[in-house]
Each structure stands twice: as structure tokens, then as C-alpha cells.
Short mmCIF file of N, CA and C in Angstrom, two decimals:
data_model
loop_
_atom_site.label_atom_id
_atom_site.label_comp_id
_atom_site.label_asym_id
_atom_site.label_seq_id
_atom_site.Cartn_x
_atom_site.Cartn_y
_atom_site.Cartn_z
N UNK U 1 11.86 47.62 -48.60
CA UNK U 1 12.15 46.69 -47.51
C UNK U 1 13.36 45.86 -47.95
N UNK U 2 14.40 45.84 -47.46
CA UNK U 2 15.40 45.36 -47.23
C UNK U 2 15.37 43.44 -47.41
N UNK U 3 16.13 42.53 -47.17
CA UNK U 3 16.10 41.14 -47.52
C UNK U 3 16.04 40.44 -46.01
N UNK U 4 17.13 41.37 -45.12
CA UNK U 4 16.96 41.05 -43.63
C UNK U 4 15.39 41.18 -43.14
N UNK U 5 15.23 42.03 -43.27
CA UNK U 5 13.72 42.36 -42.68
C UNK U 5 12.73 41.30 -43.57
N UNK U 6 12.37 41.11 -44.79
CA UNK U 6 12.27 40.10 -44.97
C UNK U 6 12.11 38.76 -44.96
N UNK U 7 13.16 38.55 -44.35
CA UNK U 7 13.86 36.88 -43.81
C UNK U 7 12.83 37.20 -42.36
N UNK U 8 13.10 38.01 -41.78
CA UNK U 8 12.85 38.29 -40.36
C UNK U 8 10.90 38.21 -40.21
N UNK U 9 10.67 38.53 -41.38
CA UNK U 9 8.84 38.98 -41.03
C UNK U 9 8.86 37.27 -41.34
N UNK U 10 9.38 36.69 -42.59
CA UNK U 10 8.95 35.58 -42.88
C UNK U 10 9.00 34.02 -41.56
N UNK U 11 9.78 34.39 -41.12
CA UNK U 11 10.43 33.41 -40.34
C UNK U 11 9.12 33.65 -39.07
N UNK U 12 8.85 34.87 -38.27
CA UNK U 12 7.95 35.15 -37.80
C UNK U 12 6.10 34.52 -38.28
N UNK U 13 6.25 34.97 -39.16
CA UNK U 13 4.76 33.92 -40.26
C UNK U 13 5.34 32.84 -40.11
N UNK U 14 6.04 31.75 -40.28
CA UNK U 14 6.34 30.36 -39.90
C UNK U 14 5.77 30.08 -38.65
N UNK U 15 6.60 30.97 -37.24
CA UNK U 15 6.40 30.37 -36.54
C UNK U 15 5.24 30.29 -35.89
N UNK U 16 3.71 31.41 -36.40
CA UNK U 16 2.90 31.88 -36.00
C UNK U 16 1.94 30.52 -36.47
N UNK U 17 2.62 30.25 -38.19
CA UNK U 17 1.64 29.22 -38.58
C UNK U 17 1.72 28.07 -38.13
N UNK U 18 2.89 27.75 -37.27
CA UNK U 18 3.10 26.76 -36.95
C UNK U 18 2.69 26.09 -35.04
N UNK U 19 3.25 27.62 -34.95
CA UNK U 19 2.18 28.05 -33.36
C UNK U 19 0.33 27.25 -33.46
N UNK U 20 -0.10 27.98 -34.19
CA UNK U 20 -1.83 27.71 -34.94
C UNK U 20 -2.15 26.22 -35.22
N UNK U 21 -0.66 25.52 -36.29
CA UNK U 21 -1.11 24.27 -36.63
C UNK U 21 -0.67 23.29 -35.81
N UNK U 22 -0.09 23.37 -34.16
CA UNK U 22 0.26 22.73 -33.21
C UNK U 22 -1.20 22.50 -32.43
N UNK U 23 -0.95 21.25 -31.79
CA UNK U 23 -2.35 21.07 -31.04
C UNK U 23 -2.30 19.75 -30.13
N UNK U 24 -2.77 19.57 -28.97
CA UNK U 24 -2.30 18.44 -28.06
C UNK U 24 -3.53 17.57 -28.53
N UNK U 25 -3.25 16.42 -27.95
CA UNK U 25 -3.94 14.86 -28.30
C UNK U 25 -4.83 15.32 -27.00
N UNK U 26 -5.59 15.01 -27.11
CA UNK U 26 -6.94 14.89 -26.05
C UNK U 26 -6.77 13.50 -25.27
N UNK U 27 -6.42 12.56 -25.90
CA UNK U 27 -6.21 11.24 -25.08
C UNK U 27 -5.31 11.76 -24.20
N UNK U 28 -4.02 12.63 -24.83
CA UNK U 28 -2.63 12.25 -23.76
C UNK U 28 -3.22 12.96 -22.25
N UNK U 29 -4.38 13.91 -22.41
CA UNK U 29 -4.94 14.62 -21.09
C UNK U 29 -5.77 13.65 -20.07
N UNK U 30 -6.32 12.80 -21.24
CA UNK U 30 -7.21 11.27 -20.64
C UNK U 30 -6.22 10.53 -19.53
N UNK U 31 -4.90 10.01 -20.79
CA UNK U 31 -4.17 9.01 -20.14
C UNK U 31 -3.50 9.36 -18.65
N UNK U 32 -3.42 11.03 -18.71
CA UNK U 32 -3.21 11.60 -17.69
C UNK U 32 -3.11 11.94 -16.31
N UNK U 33 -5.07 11.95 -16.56
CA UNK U 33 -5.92 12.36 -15.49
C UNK U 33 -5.84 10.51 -14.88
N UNK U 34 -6.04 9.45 -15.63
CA UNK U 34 -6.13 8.13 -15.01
C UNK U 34 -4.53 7.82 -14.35
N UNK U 35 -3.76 7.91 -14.83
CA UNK U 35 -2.65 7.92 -14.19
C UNK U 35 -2.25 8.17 -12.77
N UNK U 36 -2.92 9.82 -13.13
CA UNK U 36 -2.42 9.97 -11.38
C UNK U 36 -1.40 10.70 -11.14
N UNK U 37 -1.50 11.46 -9.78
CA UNK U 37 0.08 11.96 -9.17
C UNK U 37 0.03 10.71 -8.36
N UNK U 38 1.02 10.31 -7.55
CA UNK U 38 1.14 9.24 -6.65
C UNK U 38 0.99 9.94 -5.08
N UNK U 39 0.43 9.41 -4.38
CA UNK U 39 0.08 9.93 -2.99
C UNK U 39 1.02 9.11 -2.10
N UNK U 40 2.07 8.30 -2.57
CA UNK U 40 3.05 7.35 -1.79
C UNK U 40 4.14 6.95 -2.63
N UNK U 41 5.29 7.51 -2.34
CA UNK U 41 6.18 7.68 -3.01
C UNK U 41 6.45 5.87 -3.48
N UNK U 42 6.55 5.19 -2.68
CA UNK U 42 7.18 3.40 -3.35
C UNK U 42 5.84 3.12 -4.08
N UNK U 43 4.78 3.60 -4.41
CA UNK U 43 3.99 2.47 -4.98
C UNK U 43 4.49 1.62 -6.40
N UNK U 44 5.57 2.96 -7.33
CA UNK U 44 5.91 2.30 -8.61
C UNK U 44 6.46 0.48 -8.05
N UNK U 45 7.29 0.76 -6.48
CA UNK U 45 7.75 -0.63 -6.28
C UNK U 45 7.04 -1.63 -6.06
N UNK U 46 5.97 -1.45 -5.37
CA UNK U 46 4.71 -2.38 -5.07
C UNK U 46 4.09 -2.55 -6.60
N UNK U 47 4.32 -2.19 -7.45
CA UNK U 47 3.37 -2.74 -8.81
C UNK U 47 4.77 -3.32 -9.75
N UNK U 48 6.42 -2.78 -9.16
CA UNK U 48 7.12 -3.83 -9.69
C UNK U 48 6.99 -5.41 -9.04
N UNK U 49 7.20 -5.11 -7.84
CA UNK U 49 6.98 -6.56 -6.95
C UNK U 49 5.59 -7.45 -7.65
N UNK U 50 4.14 -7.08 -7.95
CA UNK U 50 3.45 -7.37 -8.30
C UNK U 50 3.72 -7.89 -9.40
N UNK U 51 4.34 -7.34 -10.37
CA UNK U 51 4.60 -7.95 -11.52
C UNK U 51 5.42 -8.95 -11.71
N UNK U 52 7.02 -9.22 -10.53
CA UNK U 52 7.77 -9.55 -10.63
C UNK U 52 7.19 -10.90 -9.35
N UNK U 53 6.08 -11.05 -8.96
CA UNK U 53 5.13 -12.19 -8.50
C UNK U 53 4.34 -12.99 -8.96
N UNK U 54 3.90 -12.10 -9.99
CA UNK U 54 2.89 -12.72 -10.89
C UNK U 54 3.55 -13.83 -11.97
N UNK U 55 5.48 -13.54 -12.41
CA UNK U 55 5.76 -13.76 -13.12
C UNK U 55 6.20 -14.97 -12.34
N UNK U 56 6.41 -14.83 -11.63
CA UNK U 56 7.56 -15.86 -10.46
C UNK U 56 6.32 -17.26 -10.34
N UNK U 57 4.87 -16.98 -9.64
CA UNK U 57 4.36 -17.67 -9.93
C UNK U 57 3.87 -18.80 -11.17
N UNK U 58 3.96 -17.66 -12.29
CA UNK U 58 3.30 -18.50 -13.47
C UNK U 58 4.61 -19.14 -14.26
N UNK U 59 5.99 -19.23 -13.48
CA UNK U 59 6.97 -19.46 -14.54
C UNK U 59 7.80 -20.97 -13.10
N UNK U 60 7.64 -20.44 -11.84
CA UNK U 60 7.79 -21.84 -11.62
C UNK U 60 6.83 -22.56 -10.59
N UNK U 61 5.52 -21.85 -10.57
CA UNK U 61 4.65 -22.78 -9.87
C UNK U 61 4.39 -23.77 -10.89
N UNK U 62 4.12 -25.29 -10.12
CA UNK U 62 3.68 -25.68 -11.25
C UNK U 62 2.10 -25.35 -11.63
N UNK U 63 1.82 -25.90 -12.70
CA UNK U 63 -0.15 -25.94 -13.62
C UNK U 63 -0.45 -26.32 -12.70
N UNK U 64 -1.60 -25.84 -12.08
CA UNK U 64 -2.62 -26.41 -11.20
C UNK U 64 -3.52 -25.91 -10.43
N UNK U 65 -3.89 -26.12 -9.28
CA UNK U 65 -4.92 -25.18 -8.26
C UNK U 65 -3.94 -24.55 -7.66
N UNK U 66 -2.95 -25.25 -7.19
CA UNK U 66 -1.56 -24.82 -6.21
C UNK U 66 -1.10 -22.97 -7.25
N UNK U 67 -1.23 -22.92 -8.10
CA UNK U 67 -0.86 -22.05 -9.13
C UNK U 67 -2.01 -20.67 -9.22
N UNK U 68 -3.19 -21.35 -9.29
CA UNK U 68 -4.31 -20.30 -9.64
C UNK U 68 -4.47 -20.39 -8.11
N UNK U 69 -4.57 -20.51 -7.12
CA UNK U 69 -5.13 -20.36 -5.71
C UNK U 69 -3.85 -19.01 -5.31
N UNK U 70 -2.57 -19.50 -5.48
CA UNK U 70 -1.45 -18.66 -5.76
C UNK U 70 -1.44 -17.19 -5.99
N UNK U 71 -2.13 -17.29 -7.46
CA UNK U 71 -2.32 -16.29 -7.95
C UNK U 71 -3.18 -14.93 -7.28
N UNK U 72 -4.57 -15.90 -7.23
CA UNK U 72 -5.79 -15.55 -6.46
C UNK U 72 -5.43 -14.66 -5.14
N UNK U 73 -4.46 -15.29 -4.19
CA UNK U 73 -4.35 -15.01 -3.08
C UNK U 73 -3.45 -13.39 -3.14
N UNK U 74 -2.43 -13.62 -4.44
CA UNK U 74 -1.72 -12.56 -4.43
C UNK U 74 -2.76 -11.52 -5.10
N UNK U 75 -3.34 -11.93 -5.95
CA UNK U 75 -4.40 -10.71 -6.86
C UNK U 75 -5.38 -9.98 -5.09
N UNK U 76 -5.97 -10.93 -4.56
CA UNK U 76 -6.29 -10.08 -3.11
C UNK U 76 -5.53 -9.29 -2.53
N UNK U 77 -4.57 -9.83 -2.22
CA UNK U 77 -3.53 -9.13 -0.97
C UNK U 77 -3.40 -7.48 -1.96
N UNK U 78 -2.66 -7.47 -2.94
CA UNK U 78 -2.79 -6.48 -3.68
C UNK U 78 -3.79 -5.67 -3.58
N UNK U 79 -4.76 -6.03 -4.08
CA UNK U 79 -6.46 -5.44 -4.09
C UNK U 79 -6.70 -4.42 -2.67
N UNK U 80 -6.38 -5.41 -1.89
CA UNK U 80 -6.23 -4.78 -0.47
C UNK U 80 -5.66 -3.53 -0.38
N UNK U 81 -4.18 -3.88 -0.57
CA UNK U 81 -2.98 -3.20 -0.11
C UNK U 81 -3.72 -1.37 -1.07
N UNK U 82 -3.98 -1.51 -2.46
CA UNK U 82 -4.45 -0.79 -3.10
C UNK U 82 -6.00 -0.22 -2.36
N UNK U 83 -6.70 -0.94 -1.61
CA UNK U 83 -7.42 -0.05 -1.35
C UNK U 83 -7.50 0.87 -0.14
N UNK U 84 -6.45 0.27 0.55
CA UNK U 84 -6.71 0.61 2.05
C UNK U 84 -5.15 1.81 2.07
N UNK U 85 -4.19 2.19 0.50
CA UNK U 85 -3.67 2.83 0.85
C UNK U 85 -4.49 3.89 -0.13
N UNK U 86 -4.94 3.94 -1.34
CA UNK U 86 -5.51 4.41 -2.13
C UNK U 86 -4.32 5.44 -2.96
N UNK U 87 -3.21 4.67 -3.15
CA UNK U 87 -1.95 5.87 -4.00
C UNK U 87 -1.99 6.77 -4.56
N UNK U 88 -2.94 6.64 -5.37
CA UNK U 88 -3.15 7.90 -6.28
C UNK U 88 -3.67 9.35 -5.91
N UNK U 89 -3.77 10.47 -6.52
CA UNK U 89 -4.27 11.42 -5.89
C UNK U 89 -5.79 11.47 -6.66
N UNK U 90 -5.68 11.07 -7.73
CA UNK U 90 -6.69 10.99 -8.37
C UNK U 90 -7.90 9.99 -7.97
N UNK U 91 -9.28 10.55 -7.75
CA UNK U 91 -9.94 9.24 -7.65
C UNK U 91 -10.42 8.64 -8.28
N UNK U 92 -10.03 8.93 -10.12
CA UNK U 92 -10.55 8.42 -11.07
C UNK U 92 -9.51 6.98 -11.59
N UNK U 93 -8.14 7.60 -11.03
CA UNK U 93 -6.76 6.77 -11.28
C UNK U 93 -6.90 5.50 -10.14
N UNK U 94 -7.21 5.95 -8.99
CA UNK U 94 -7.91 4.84 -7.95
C UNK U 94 -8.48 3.72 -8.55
N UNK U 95 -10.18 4.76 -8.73
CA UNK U 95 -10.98 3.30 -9.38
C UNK U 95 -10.82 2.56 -10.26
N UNK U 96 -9.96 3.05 -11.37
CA UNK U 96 -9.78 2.49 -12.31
C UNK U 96 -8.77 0.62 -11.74
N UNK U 97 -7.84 1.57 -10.79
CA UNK U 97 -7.27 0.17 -10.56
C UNK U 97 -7.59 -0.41 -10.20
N UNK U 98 -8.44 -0.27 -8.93
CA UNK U 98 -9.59 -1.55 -7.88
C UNK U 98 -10.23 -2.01 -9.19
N UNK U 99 -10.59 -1.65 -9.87
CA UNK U 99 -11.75 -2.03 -10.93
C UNK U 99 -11.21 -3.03 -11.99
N UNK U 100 -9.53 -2.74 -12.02
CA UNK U 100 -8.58 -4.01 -12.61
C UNK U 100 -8.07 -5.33 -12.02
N UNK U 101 -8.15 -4.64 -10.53
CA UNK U 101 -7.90 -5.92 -9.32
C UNK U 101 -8.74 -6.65 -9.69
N UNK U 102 -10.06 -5.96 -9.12
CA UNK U 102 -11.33 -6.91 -9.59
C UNK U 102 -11.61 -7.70 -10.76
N UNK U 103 -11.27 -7.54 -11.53
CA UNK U 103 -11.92 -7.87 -13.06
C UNK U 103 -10.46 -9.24 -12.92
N UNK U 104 -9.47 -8.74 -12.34
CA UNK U 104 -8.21 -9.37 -12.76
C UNK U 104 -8.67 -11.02 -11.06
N UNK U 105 -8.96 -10.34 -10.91
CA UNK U 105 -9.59 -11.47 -9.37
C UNK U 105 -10.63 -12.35 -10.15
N UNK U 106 -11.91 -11.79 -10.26
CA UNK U 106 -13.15 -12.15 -11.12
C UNK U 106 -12.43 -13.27 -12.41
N UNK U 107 -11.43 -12.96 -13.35
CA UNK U 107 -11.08 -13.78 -14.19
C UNK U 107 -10.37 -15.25 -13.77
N UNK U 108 -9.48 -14.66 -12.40
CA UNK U 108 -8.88 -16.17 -11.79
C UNK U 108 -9.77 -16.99 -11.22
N UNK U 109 -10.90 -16.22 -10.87
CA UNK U 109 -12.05 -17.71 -10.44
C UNK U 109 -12.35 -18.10 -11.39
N UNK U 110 -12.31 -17.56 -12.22
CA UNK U 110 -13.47 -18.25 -13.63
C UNK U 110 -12.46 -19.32 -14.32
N UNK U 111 -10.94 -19.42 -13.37
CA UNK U 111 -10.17 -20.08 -14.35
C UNK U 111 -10.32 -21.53 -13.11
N UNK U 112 -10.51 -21.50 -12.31
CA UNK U 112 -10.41 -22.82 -11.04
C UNK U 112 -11.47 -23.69 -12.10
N UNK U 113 -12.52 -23.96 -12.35
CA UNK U 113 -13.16 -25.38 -12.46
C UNK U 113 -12.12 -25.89 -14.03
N UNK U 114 -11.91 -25.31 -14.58
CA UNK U 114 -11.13 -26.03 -16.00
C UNK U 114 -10.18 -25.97 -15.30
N UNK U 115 -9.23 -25.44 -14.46
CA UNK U 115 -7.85 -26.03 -14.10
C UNK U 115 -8.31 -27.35 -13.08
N UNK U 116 -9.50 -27.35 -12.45
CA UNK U 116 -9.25 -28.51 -11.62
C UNK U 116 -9.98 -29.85 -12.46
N UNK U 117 -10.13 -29.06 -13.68
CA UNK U 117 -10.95 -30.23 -14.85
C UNK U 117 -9.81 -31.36 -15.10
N UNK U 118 -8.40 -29.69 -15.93
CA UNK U 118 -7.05 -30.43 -15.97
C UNK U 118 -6.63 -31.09 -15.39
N UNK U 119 -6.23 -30.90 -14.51
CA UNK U 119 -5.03 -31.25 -12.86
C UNK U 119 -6.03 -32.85 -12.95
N UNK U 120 -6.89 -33.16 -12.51
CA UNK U 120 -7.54 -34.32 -11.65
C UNK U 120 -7.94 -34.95 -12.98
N UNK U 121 -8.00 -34.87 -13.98
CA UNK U 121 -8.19 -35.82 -15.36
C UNK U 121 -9.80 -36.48 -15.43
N UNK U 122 -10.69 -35.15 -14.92
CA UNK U 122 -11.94 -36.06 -14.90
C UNK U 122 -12.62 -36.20 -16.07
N UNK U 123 -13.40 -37.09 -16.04
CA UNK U 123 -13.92 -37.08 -16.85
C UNK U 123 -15.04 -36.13 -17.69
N UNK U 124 -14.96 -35.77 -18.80
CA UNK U 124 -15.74 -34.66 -19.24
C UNK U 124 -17.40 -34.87 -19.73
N UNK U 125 -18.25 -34.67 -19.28
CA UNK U 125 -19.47 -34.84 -19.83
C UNK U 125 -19.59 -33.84 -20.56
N UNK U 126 -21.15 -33.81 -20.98
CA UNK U 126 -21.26 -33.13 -22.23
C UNK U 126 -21.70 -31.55 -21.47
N UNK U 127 -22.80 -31.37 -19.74
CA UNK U 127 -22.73 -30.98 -19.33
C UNK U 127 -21.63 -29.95 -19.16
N UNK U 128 -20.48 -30.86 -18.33
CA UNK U 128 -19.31 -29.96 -17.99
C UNK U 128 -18.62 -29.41 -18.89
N UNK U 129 -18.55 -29.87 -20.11
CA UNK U 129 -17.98 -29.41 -21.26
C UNK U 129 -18.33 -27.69 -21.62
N UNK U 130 -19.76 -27.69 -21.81
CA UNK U 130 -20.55 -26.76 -22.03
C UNK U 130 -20.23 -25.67 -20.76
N UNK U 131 -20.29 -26.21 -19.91
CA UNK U 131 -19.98 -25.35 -18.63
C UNK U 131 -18.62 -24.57 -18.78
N UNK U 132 -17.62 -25.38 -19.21
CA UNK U 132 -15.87 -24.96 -19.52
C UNK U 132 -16.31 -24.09 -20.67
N UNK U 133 -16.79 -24.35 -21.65
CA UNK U 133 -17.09 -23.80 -22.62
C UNK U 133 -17.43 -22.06 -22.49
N UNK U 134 -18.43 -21.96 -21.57
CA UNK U 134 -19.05 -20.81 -21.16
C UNK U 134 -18.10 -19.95 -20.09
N UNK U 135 -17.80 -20.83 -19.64
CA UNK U 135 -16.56 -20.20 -18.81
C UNK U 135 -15.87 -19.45 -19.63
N UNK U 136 -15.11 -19.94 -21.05
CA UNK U 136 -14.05 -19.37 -21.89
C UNK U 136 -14.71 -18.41 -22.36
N UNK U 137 -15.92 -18.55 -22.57
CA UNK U 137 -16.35 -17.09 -23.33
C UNK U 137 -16.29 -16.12 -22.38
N UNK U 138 -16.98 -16.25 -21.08
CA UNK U 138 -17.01 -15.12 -19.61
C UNK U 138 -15.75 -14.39 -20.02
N UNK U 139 -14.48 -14.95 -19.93
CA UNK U 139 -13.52 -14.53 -19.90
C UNK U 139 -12.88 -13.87 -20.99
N UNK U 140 -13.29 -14.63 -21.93
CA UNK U 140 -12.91 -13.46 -23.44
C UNK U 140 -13.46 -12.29 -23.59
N UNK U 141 -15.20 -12.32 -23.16
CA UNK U 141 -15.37 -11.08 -23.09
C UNK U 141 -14.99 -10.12 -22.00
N UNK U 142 -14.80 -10.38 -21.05
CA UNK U 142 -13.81 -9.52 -19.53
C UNK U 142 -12.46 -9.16 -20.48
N UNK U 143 -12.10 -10.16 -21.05
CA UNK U 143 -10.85 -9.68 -21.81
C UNK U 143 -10.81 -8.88 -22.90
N UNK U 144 -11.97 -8.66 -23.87
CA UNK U 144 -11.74 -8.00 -25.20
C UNK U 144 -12.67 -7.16 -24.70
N UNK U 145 -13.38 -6.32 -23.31
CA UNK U 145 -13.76 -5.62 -22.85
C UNK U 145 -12.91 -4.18 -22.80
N UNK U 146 -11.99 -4.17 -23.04
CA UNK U 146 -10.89 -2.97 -22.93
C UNK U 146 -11.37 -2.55 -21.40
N UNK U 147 -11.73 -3.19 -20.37
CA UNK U 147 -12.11 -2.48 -18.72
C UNK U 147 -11.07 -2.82 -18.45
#
């Protein structure tokens, strides 16, 4: 056997072993399937606008109810808009988002009694304290929930 032929079988065994030791991530099929094809071509713009609302609010509303009521109102309208067009083709990519509206809705109420604790300077009992208190945890765990 010759050096060409050789080179040639070897290079072939490379690519066979390398064919074999290739292999896809199982998540990237996960991240996938939640993703979605889009069933409406603008939605990427409706979740820029969303973002580019959310930011607008929290950077010059001022602190307050005026701010989280704000928020609230836009986290609905969204919620809406998302369910009644349903973008995705997927209905796993769907729920997942209603299920972020929600959780993302669910967290801005839980933020109204400590912002209107702030804003109005009341006075704190030991009661309400405990109450704010429990509130912060609700929300840490919604948050370190990975939902």
C-alpha cells in the first residue's frame, strides 16, 4: 500500500471517529421546542416594544403606585395581547409565556403594599412589618423558582 492511499484510509478513520464522537445537546432541542416557530410575523416587535416599556417606565416614572400600577397595567395589556393572538406555533412555547405574564403580573401585586408603605411614609408596626417581610420572601421564591 502506497503513502497516498494511506493518508486517504487514515483521514477517512478521522472523520468516521469524529462523525461517532459528535453529538447534539439535548437542551438545545428543549430550548427549541419552547421557543417556537412564530405564527405572526411582528411579534419579535411587540416583545421589543415590551421591553422598551418596561424600561421607559422604570427609568422615568417616578417610585411609586403611579409606577407599579404602570407597570401592572402594561404587564395585562401584554398578557392579553399574548393570549388572544397566541404567536407561537408551539403550544408548549405559548404556555410557557402566559405562565411568565402571570408570574410576572402575580409579582407586581405583591410589590403594591411596600411601595404604598414607601410612597405615604406610614408608619410601620410590627404587624405590617412582618407582612412586608413575607411579601419579600413570596417573591424571592417566584423569583429563584426558575418558572
Amino acid at each position: 500500500v502506497n503513502v497516498w492511499q494511506r493518508c486517504k484510509k487514515r483521514d477517512r478513520t478521522h472523520e468516521n471517529e469524529a462523525k461517532n464522537l459528535s453529538f447534539t445537546w439535548a437542551g438545545v432541542h428543549m430550548i427549541f421546542a419552547l421557543e417556537g416557530h412564530l405564527n405572526v410575523w411582528y411579534w419579535d416587535v411587540v416583545l421589543f416594544y415590551r421591553r422598551a416599556l418596561y424600561a421607559f417606565i422604570f427609568v422615568f416614572v417616578r417610585v411609586g403606585i403611579a409606577q407599579q400600577s404602570l407597570f401592572g397595567v402594561l404587564t395585562v395589556v401584554f398578557l392579553l395581547v399574548h393570549v388572544v393572538t397566541q404567536p407561537y406555533d408551539s403550544r408548549i412555547a405559548n404556555y410557557t409565556e402566559t405562565l411568565s405574564y402571570a408570574i410576572l403580573l402575580f409579582v407586581s401585586m405583591l410589590n403594591f403594599p411596600s411601595v404604598f408603605v414607601a410612597t405615604n411614609t406610614l408608619e410601620l408596626t410590627a404587624s405590617s412589618r412582618q407582612f412586608l417581610q413575607d411579601l419579600v420572601y413570596a417573591q424571592s421564591i417566584l423569583a429563584s423558582s426558575g418558572i
